[in-house]
GROMACS .gro file of C-alpha atoms in nm:
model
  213
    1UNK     CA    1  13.044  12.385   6.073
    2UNK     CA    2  12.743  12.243   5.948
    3UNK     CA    3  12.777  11.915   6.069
    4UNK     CA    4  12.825  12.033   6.393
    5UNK     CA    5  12.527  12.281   6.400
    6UNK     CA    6  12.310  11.945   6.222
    7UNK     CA    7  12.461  11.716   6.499
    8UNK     CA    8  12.327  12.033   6.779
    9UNK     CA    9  12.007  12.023   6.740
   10UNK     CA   10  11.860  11.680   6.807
   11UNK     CA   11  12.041  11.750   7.126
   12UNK     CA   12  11.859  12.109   7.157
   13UNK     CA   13  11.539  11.946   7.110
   14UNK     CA   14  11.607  11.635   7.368
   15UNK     CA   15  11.694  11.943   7.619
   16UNK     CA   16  11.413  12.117   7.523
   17UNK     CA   17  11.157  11.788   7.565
   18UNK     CA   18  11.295  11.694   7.893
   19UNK     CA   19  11.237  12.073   8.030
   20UNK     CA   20  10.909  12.064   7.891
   21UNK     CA   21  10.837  11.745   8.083
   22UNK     CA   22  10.911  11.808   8.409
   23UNK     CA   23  10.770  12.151   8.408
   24UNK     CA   24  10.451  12.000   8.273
   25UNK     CA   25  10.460  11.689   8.489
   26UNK     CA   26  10.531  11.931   8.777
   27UNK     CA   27  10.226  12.146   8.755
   28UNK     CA   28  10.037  11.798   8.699
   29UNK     CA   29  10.149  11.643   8.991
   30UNK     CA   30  10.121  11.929   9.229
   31UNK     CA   31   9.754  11.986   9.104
   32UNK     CA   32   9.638  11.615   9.142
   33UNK     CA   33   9.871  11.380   9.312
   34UNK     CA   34  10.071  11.058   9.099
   35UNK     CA   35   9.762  10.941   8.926
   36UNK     CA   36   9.832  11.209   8.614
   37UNK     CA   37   9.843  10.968   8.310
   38UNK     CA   38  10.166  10.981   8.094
   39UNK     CA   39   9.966  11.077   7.831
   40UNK     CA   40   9.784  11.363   7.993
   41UNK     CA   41  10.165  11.526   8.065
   42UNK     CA   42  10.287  11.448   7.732
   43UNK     CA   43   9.932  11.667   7.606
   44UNK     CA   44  10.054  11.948   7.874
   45UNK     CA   45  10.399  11.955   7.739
   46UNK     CA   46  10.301  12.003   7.354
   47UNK     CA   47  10.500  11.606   7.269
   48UNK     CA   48  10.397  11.287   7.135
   49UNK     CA   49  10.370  10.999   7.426
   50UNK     CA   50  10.661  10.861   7.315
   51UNK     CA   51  10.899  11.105   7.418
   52UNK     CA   52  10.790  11.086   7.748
   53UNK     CA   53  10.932  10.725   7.753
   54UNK     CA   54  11.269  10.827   7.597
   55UNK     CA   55  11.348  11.035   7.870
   56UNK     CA   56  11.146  10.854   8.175
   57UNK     CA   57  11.141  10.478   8.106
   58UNK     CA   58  10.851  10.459   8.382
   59UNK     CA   59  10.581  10.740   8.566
   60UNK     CA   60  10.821  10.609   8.916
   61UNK     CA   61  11.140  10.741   8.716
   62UNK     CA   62  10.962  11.088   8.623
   63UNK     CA   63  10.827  11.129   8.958
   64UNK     CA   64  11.154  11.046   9.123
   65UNK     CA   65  11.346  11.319   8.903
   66UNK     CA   66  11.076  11.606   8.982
   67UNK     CA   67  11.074  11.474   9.401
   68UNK     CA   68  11.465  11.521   9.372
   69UNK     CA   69  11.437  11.846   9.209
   70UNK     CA   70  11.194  11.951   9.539
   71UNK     CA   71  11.434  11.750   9.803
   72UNK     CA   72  11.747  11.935   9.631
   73UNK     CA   73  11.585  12.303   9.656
   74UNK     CA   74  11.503  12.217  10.080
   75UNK     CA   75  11.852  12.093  10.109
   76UNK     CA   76  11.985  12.414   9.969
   77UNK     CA   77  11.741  12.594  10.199
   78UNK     CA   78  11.915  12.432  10.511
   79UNK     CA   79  12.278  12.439  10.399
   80UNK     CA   80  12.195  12.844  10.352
   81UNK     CA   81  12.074  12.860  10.690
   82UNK     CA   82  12.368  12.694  10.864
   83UNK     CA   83  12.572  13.027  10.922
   84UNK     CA   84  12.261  13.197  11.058
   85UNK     CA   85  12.362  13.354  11.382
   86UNK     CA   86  11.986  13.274  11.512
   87UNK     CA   87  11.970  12.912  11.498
   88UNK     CA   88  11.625  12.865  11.639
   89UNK     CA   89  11.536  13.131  11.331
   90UNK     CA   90  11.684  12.935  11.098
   91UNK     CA   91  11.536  12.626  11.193
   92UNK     CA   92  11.209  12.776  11.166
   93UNK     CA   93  11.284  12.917  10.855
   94UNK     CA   94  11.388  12.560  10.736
   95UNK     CA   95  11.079  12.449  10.875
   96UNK     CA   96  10.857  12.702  10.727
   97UNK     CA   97  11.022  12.604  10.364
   98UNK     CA   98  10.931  12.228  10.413
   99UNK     CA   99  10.582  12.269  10.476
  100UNK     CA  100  10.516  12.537  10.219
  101UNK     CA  101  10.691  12.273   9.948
  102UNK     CA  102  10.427  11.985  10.085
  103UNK     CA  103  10.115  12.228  10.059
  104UNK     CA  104  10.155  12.375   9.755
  105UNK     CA  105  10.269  11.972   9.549
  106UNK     CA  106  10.066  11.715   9.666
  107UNK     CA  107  10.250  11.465   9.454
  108UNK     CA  108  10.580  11.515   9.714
  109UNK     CA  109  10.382  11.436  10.016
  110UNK     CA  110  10.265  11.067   9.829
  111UNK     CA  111  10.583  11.025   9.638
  112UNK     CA  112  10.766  11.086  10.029
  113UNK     CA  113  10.501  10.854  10.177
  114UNK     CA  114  10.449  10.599   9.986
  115UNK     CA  115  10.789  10.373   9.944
  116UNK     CA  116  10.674  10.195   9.682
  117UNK     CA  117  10.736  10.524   9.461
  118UNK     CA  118  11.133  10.570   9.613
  119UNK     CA  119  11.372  10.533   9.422
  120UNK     CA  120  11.749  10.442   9.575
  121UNK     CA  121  11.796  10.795   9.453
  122UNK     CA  122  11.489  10.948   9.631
  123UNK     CA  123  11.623  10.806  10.006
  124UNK     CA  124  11.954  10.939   9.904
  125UNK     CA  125  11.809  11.283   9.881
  126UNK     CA  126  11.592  11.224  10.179
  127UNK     CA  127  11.937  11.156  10.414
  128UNK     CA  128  12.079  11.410  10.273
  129UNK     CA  129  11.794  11.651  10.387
  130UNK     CA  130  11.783  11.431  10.760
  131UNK     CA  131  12.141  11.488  10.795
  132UNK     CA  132  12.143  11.849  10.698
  133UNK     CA  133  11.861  11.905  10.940
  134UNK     CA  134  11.984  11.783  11.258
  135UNK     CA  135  12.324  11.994  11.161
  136UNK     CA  136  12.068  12.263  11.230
  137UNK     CA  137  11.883  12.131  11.494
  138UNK     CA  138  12.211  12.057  11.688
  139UNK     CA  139  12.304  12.469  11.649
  140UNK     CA  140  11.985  12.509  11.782
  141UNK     CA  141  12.053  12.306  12.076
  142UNK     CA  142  12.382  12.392  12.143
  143UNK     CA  143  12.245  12.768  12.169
  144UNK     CA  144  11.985  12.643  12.421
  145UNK     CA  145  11.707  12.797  12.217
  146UNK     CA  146  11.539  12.471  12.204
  147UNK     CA  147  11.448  12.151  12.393
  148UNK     CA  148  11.798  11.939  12.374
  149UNK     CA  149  11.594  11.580  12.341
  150UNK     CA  150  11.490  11.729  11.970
  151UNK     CA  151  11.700  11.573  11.677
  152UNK     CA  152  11.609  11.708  11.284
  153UNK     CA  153  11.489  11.340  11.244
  154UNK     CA  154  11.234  11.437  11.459
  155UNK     CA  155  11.200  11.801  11.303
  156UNK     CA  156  11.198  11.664  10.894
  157UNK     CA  157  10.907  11.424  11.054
  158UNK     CA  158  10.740  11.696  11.203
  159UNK     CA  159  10.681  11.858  10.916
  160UNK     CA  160  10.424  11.636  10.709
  161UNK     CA  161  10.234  11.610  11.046
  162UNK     CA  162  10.192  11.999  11.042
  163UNK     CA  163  10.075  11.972  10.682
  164UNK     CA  164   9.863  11.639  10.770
  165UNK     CA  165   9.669  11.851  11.056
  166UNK     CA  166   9.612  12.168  10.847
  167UNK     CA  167   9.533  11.972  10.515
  168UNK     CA  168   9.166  11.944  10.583
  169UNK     CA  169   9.167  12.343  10.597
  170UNK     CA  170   9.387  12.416  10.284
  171UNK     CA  171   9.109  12.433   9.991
  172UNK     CA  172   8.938  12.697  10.173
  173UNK     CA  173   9.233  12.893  10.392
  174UNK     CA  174   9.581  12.772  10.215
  175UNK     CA  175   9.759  12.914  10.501
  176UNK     CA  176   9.591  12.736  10.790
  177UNK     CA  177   9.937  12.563  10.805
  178UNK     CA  178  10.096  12.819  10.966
  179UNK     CA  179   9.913  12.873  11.287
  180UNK     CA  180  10.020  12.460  11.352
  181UNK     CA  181  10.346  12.556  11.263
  182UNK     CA  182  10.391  12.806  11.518
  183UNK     CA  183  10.219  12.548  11.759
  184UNK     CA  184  10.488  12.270  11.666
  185UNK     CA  185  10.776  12.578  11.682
  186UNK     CA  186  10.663  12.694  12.021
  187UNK     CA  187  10.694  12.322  12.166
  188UNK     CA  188  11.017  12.262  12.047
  189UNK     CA  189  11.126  12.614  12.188
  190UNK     CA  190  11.079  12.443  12.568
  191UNK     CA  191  11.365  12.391  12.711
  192UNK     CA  192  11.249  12.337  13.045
  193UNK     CA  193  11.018  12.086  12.903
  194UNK     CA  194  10.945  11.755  13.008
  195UNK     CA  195  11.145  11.467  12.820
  196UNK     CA  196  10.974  11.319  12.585
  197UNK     CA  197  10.862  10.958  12.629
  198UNK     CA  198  10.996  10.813  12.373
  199UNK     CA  199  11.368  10.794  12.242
  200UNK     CA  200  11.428  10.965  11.912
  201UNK     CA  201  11.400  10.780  11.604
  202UNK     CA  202  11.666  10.626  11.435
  203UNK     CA  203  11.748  10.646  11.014
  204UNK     CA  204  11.459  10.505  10.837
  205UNK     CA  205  11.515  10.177  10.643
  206UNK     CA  206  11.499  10.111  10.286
  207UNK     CA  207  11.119  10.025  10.302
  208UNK     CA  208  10.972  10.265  10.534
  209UNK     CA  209  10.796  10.621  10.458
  210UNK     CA  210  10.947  10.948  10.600
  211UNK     CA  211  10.610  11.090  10.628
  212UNK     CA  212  10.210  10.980  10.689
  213UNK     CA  213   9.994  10.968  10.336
   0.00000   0.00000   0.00000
């Protein structure tokens, strides 16, 4: 019994590091973007420098586990909203979700535009989101509560060029967002629109950035 209590807690306290990392790296990174020193987070988190690298071998590694934490929690948002009997609702809802996650961490919107910071895991997590969305968007369509050239490629893109327009406004009015949300909502709710000149975009590539820095 006591070896297995002694054996316990260097795991407790490995479990207990890591969730004081990412919650401290979290708040960092929201705050002031991927240029938070390790050692700065490590101060935040009440541990020694060195336990930072136990657990994140790299600052690309830690910000890749807290962007999957954020890409997981949208992609939860969507596959909650498939059964919605609204689908143009739930798309907006999705929508409204994405943009809120992007204004409130500004370390997601450089960690999702900047590839250099994506990890195999990160673009994983990004499809997964893509693919999710246009499972949505296609309800929407098939309802005919939206424009049917619209794909959720085009909807997941959409939504750091909401943030990207409002972000000059945030500091002073954090939810400027919205009223460009609604604008973006109300043009994909055109049916009767005119197509769009452009075909839709295809999957991104290994080495290109979902969304503008």
């Amino acid at each position: 019994m006591v070896g297995r209590t002694a054996a316990s807690t260097p795991r407790a306290d490995m479990v207990r590091n890591r969730r004081l990392l990412l919650e401290a790296a979290t708040a960092a990174f929201a705050e002031r973007g991927v240029d938070v020193s390790m050692g700065e987070i490590a101060e935040r988190a009440g541990v020694a420098k060195g336990t930072v690298f136990r657990h994140f071998a790299s600052k690309e590694d830690l910000l890749a586990a807290i962007t999957l934490q954020l890409l997981d929690r949208l992609t939860r948002t969507v596959d909650g909203l498939l059964g919605a009997d609204d689908a143009a609702e739930a798309l907006r809802e999705f929508m409204t979700a994405g943009v809120e996650v992007l204004a409130a961490d500004r370390a997601f919107c450089e960690v999702i535009g900047r590839p250099s910071l994506q990890h195999c895991e990160v673009r994983d997590a990004i499809n997964r989101l893509c693919e999710g969305a246009e499972v949505l968007t296609a309800r929407a369509r098939e309802q005919g509560t939206v424009r049917g050239d619209i794909t959720g490629m085009d909807v997941v893109l959409l939504l750091g060029g909401i943030h990207q327009t409002a972000a000059p406004l945030l500091a002073a009015q954090p939810q400027a967002w919205r009223r460009y949300l609604q604008l973006a909502f109300d043009g994909l709710c055109t049916p009767d629109a005119r197509p769009l000149p452009h075909p839709p975009p295809a999957p991104l590539g290994p080495d290109e950035p979902l969304m503008p820095t």
